[in-house]
PDB file of C-alpha atoms in Angstrom:
ATOM      1  CA  MET A 847      32.588 101.740  81.472  1.00  0.00           C
ATOM      2  CA  LEU A 848      33.030 104.475  84.031  1.00  0.00           C
ATOM      3  CA  ASN A 849      35.957 104.001  86.403  1.00  0.00           C
ATOM      4  CA  ILE A 850      36.067 106.147  89.532  1.00  0.00           C
ATOM      5  CA  TYR A 851      38.932 106.615  91.938  1.00  0.00           C
ATOM      6  CA  TYR A 852      37.714 108.215  95.170  1.00  0.00           C
ATOM      7  CA  GLY A 853      39.959 110.498  97.236  1.00  0.00           C
ATOM      8  CA  ASN A 854      43.351 111.995  96.533  1.00  0.00           C
ATOM      9  CA  MET A 855      44.769 110.888  93.181  1.00  0.00           C
ATOM     10  CA  PRO A 856      48.064 112.683  92.488  1.00  0.00           C
ATOM     11  CA  GLU A 857      48.035 112.009  88.735  1.00  0.00           C
ATOM     12  CA  ALA A 858      44.554 113.496  88.246  1.00  0.00           C
ATOM     13  CA  VAL A 859      44.182 116.992  86.831  1.00  0.00           C
ATOM     14  CA  PHE A 860      42.738 118.792  89.838  1.00  0.00           C
ATOM     15  CA  ASN A 861      42.441 122.368  88.519  1.00  0.00           C
ATOM     16  CA  THR A 862      40.328 121.772  85.437  1.00  0.00           C
ATOM     17  CA  GLU A 863      39.660 125.505  84.989  1.00  0.00           C
ATOM     18  CA  VAL A 864      43.336 126.310  84.357  1.00  0.00           C
ATOM     19  CA  TYR A 865      43.874 123.172  82.288  1.00  0.00           C
ATOM     20  CA  PHE A 866      40.888 124.002  80.052  1.00  0.00           C
ATOM     21  CA  LYS A 867      41.989 127.611  79.585  1.00  0.00           C
ATOM     22  CA  ASN A 868      45.378 126.494  78.320  1.00  0.00           C
ATOM     23  CA  ALA A 869      44.435 123.340  76.403  1.00  0.00           C
ATOM     24  CA  TYR A 870      41.015 123.625  74.747  1.00  0.00           C
ATOM     25  CA  GLU A 871      40.714 123.785  70.977  1.00  0.00           C
ATOM     26  CA  ASP A 872      37.994 125.611  69.050  1.00  0.00           C
ATOM     27  CA  ILE A 873      36.759 122.386  67.449  1.00  0.00           C
ATOM     28  CA  TRP A 874      35.919 121.001  70.908  1.00  0.00           C
ATOM     29  CA  ILE A 875      33.289 123.719  71.388  1.00  0.00           C
ATOM     30  CA  THR A 876      31.482 123.153  68.093  1.00  0.00           C
ATOM     31  CA  ASP A 877      31.354 119.363  68.492  1.00  0.00           C
ATOM     32  CA  PRO A 878      27.671 118.292  68.558  1.00  0.00           C
ATOM     33  CA  LEU A 879      28.046 116.490  71.898  1.00  0.00           C
ATOM     34  CA  ALA A 880      29.731 119.544  73.452  1.00  0.00           C
ATOM     35  CA  LYS A 881      26.925 121.784  72.176  1.00  0.00           C
ATOM     36  CA  GLU A 882      24.382 119.449  73.757  1.00  0.00           C
ATOM     37  CA  MET A 883      26.229 119.375  77.093  1.00  0.00           C
ATOM     38  CA  ILE A 884      26.637 123.178  77.103  1.00  0.00           C
ATOM     39  CA  PHE A 885      22.939 123.666  76.417  1.00  0.00           C
ATOM     40  CA  ASP A 886      21.841 121.137  79.039  1.00  0.00           C
ATOM     41  CA  VAL A 887      24.187 122.105  81.878  1.00  0.00           C
ATOM     42  CA  ASP A 888      24.689 125.848  81.304  1.00  0.00           C
ATOM     43  CA  LYS A 889      21.463 126.553  79.349  1.00  0.00           C
ATOM     44  CA  SER A 890      23.704 128.277  76.776  1.00  0.00           C
ATOM     45  CA  VAL A 891      23.835 128.088  72.984  1.00  0.00           C
ATOM     46  CA  VAL A 892      27.063 127.748  71.029  1.00  0.00           C
ATOM     47  CA  LEU A 893      27.033 130.373  68.252  1.00  0.00           C
ATOM     48  CA  ASP A 894      30.512 129.537  66.987  1.00  0.00           C
ATOM     49  CA  SER A 895      33.810 128.265  68.369  1.00  0.00           C
ATOM     50  CA  ALA A 896      34.517 131.543  70.181  1.00  0.00           C
ATOM     51  CA  VAL A 897      31.047 132.798  71.169  1.00  0.00           C
ATOM     52  CA  ILE A 898      28.442 131.209  73.402  1.00  0.00           C
ATOM     53  CA  ASP A 899      25.118 132.848  74.211  1.00  0.00           C
ATOM     54  CA  SER A 900      24.459 132.556  77.946  1.00  0.00           C
ATOM     55  CA  PRO A 901      21.040 133.534  79.352  1.00  0.00           C
ATOM     56  CA  VAL A 902      22.798 134.871  82.447  1.00  0.00           C
ATOM     57  CA  MET A 903      25.988 136.504  81.139  1.00  0.00           C
ATOM     58  CA  GLY A 904      25.139 137.286  77.494  1.00  0.00           C
ATOM     59  CA  LYS A 905      27.780 136.549  74.870  1.00  0.00           C
ATOM     60  CA  ILE A 906      30.731 134.751  76.458  1.00  0.00           C
ATOM     61  CA  ALA A 907      33.958 133.034  75.446  1.00  0.00           C
ATOM     62  CA  PRO A 908      34.379 129.294  76.072  1.00  0.00           C
ATOM     63  CA  VAL A 909      36.652 129.993  79.057  1.00  0.00           C
ATOM     64  CA  SER A 910      33.632 131.571  80.797  1.00  0.00           C
ATOM     65  CA  LEU A 911      31.566 128.368  80.724  1.00  0.00           C
ATOM     66  CA  SER A 912      30.852 126.667  84.041  1.00  0.00           C
ATOM     67  CA  GLY A 913      33.552 124.531  85.561  1.00  0.00           C
ATOM     68  CA  GLY A 914      31.340 121.484  85.144  1.00  0.00           C
ATOM     69  CA  VAL A 915      30.887 121.885  81.389  1.00  0.00           C
ATOM     70  CA  LYS A 916      34.572 122.634  80.897  1.00  0.00           C
ATOM     71  CA  THR A 917      35.467 119.459  82.776  1.00  0.00           C
ATOM     72  CA  LEU A 918      33.015 117.411  80.688  1.00  0.00           C
ATOM     73  CA  ILE A 919      34.522 118.815  77.495  1.00  0.00           C
ATOM     74  CA  LEU A 920      37.998 117.909  78.757  1.00  0.00           C
ATOM     75  CA  MET A 921      36.838 114.375  79.609  1.00  0.00           C
ATOM     76  CA  ASN A 922      35.510 113.999  76.085  1.00  0.00           C
ATOM     77  CA  ASN A 923      38.624 115.286  74.343  1.00  0.00           C
ATOM     78  CA  GLU A 924      41.583 114.390  76.557  1.00  0.00           C
ATOM     79  CA  ARG A 925      40.878 110.694  77.151  1.00  0.00           C
ATOM     80  CA  SER A 926      44.456 109.944  78.200  1.00  0.00           C
ATOM     81  CA  ARG A 927      44.096 112.170  81.276  1.00  0.00           C
ATOM     82  CA  VAL A 928      42.140 111.670  84.485  1.00  0.00           C
ATOM     83  CA  PHE A 929      40.156 114.725  85.546  1.00  0.00           C
ATOM     84  CA  ASN A 930      38.761 115.811  88.899  1.00  0.00           C
ATOM     85  CA  ALA A 931      35.047 115.218  88.400  1.00  0.00           C
ATOM     86  CA  SER A 932      34.360 117.005  91.686  1.00  0.00           C
ATOM     87  CA  ALA A 933      34.586 120.165  89.575  1.00  0.00           C
ATOM     88  CA  CYS A 934      31.207 119.017  88.239  1.00  0.00           C
ATOM     89  CA  GLY A 935      27.861 119.240  89.944  1.00  0.00           C
ATOM     90  CA  ASP A 936      25.318 116.437  90.021  1.00  0.00           C
ATOM     91  CA  ASN A 937      23.781 117.957  86.866  1.00  0.00           C
ATOM     92  CA  CYS A 938      26.861 116.609  85.030  1.00  0.00           C
ATOM     93  CA  ALA A 939      26.510 113.014  86.310  1.00  0.00           C
ATOM     94  CA  LYS A 940      24.352 111.822  83.412  1.00  0.00           C
ATOM     95  CA  TRP A 941      26.909 113.251  80.975  1.00  0.00           C
ATOM     96  CA  ILE A 942      29.776 111.489  82.714  1.00  0.00           C
ATOM     97  CA  LEU A 943      27.849 108.226  82.363  1.00  0.00           C
ATOM     98  CA  LYS A 944      27.144 108.996  78.701  1.00  0.00           C
ATOM     99  CA  LEU A 945      30.809 109.765  77.973  1.00  0.00           C
ATOM    100  CA  ALA A 946      31.731 106.461  79.630  1.00  0.00           C
ATOM    101  CA  GLU A 947      29.256 104.647  77.353  1.00  0.00           C
ATOM    102  CA  ILE A 948      30.980 106.086  74.279  1.00  0.00           C
ATOM    103  CA  ASN A 949      34.511 105.225  75.501  1.00  0.00           C
ATOM    104  CA  ASP A 950      35.860 103.922  78.781  1.00  0.00           C
ATOM    105  CA  LEU A 951      36.399 106.848  81.119  1.00  0.00           C
ATOM    106  CA  THR A 952      38.353 107.195  84.360  1.00  0.00           C
ATOM    107  CA  VAL A 953      37.635 110.102  86.702  1.00  0.00           C
ATOM    108  CA  ASN A 954      38.701 111.175  90.162  1.00  0.00           C
ATOM    109  CA  LEU A 955      35.980 112.097  92.665  1.00  0.00           C
ATOM    110  CA  ARG A 956      36.463 113.647  96.075  1.00  0.00           C
ATOM    111  CA  HIS A 957      32.785 113.711  96.943  1.00  0.00           C
ATOM    112  CA  LEU A 958      29.758 111.482  96.518  1.00  0.00           C
ATOM    113  CA  MET A 959      28.180 112.347  93.165  1.00  0.00           C
ATOM    114  CA  ASP A 960      24.520 111.443  92.620  1.00  0.00           C
ATOM    115  CA  PHE A 961      24.272 109.282  89.494  1.00  0.00           C
ATOM    116  CA  GLY A 962      20.495 109.061  89.810  1.00  0.00           C
ATOM    117  CA  ASP A 963      17.927 106.349  90.335  1.00  0.00           C
ATOM    118  CA  GLY A 964      18.742 104.285  87.253  1.00  0.00           C
ATOM    119  CA  THR A 965      21.176 101.443  86.775  1.00  0.00           C
ATOM    120  CA  PHE A 966      24.727 101.831  85.570  1.00  0.00           C
ATOM    121  CA  ASP A 967      28.073 100.056  85.503  1.00  0.00           C
ATOM    122  CA  ILE A 968      30.739 101.827  87.528  1.00  0.00           C
ATOM    123  CA  CYS A 969      34.025 100.297  88.592  1.00  0.00           C
ATOM    124  CA  ILE A 970      35.319 101.697  91.889  1.00  0.00           C
ATOM    125  CA  LEU A 971      39.067 101.562  91.351  1.00  0.00           C
ATOM    126  CA  ASN A 972      39.831 101.805  95.076  1.00  0.00           C
ATOM    127  CA  THR A 973      38.345  98.312  95.568  1.00  0.00           C
ATOM    128  CA  ASN A 974      38.084  97.074  91.961  1.00  0.00           C
ATOM    129  CA  GLN A 975      34.363  96.556  92.658  1.00  0.00           C
ATOM    130  CA  ILE A 976      31.653  97.085  90.033  1.00  0.00           C
ATOM    131  CA  VAL A 977      28.448  98.705  91.251  1.00  0.00           C
ATOM    132  CA  HIS A 978      25.140  99.105  89.425  1.00  0.00           C
ATOM    133  CA  SER A 979      23.089 101.546  91.510  1.00  0.00           C
ATOM    134  CA  MET A 980      23.429 104.348  94.027  1.00  0.00           C
ATOM    135  CA  LYS A 981      22.409 101.856  96.733  1.00  0.00           C
ATOM    136  CA  GLU A 982      25.524  99.811  95.895  1.00  0.00           C
ATOM    137  CA  LEU A 983      27.750 102.848  95.242  1.00  0.00           C
ATOM    138  CA  VAL A 984      27.154 104.832  98.452  1.00  0.00           C
ATOM    139  CA  PRO A 985      28.643 102.362 100.983  1.00  0.00           C
ATOM    140  CA  VAL A 986      31.775 101.815  98.888  1.00  0.00           C
ATOM    141  CA  ALA A 987      32.341 105.488  98.052  1.00  0.00           C
ATOM    142  CA  GLY A 988      31.596 106.430 101.653  1.00  0.00           C
ATOM    143  CA  MET A 989      34.733 104.626 102.787  1.00  0.00           C
ATOM    144  CA  TYR A 990      36.872 107.067 100.783  1.00  0.00           C
ATOM    145  CA  VAL A 991      35.104 110.446 100.819  1.00  0.00           C
TER     146      VAL A 991
END
């Protein structure tokens, strides 16, 4: 299940860019799920653990991926940490839900992310309330962001 804490959360990793730069491991980049997320979000192809082919920037290192993809990769590999999901755009929302289906996931959000028109199970930690749609999520999240 996806757990979201809205607003300031001191224990959350806020600067995911710096954390990724200093913590990522090569094997994270070549993981099949990471490759899929990188292709979907950044439209880039992983060639090997150190080289990614970006249609915009050419051959890049993993540290040059978008902040959203880097945060998703961190969420997938550093499950004991809570990351600032506001580093991600709405194009990452489906991946956050998917990661939460694989293993419970807790994230910090400081904005209202659009999780789409479908149904989901999200626990809002601020109120310990479980919501199943954006219609249910918006009023609760709106109290905190």
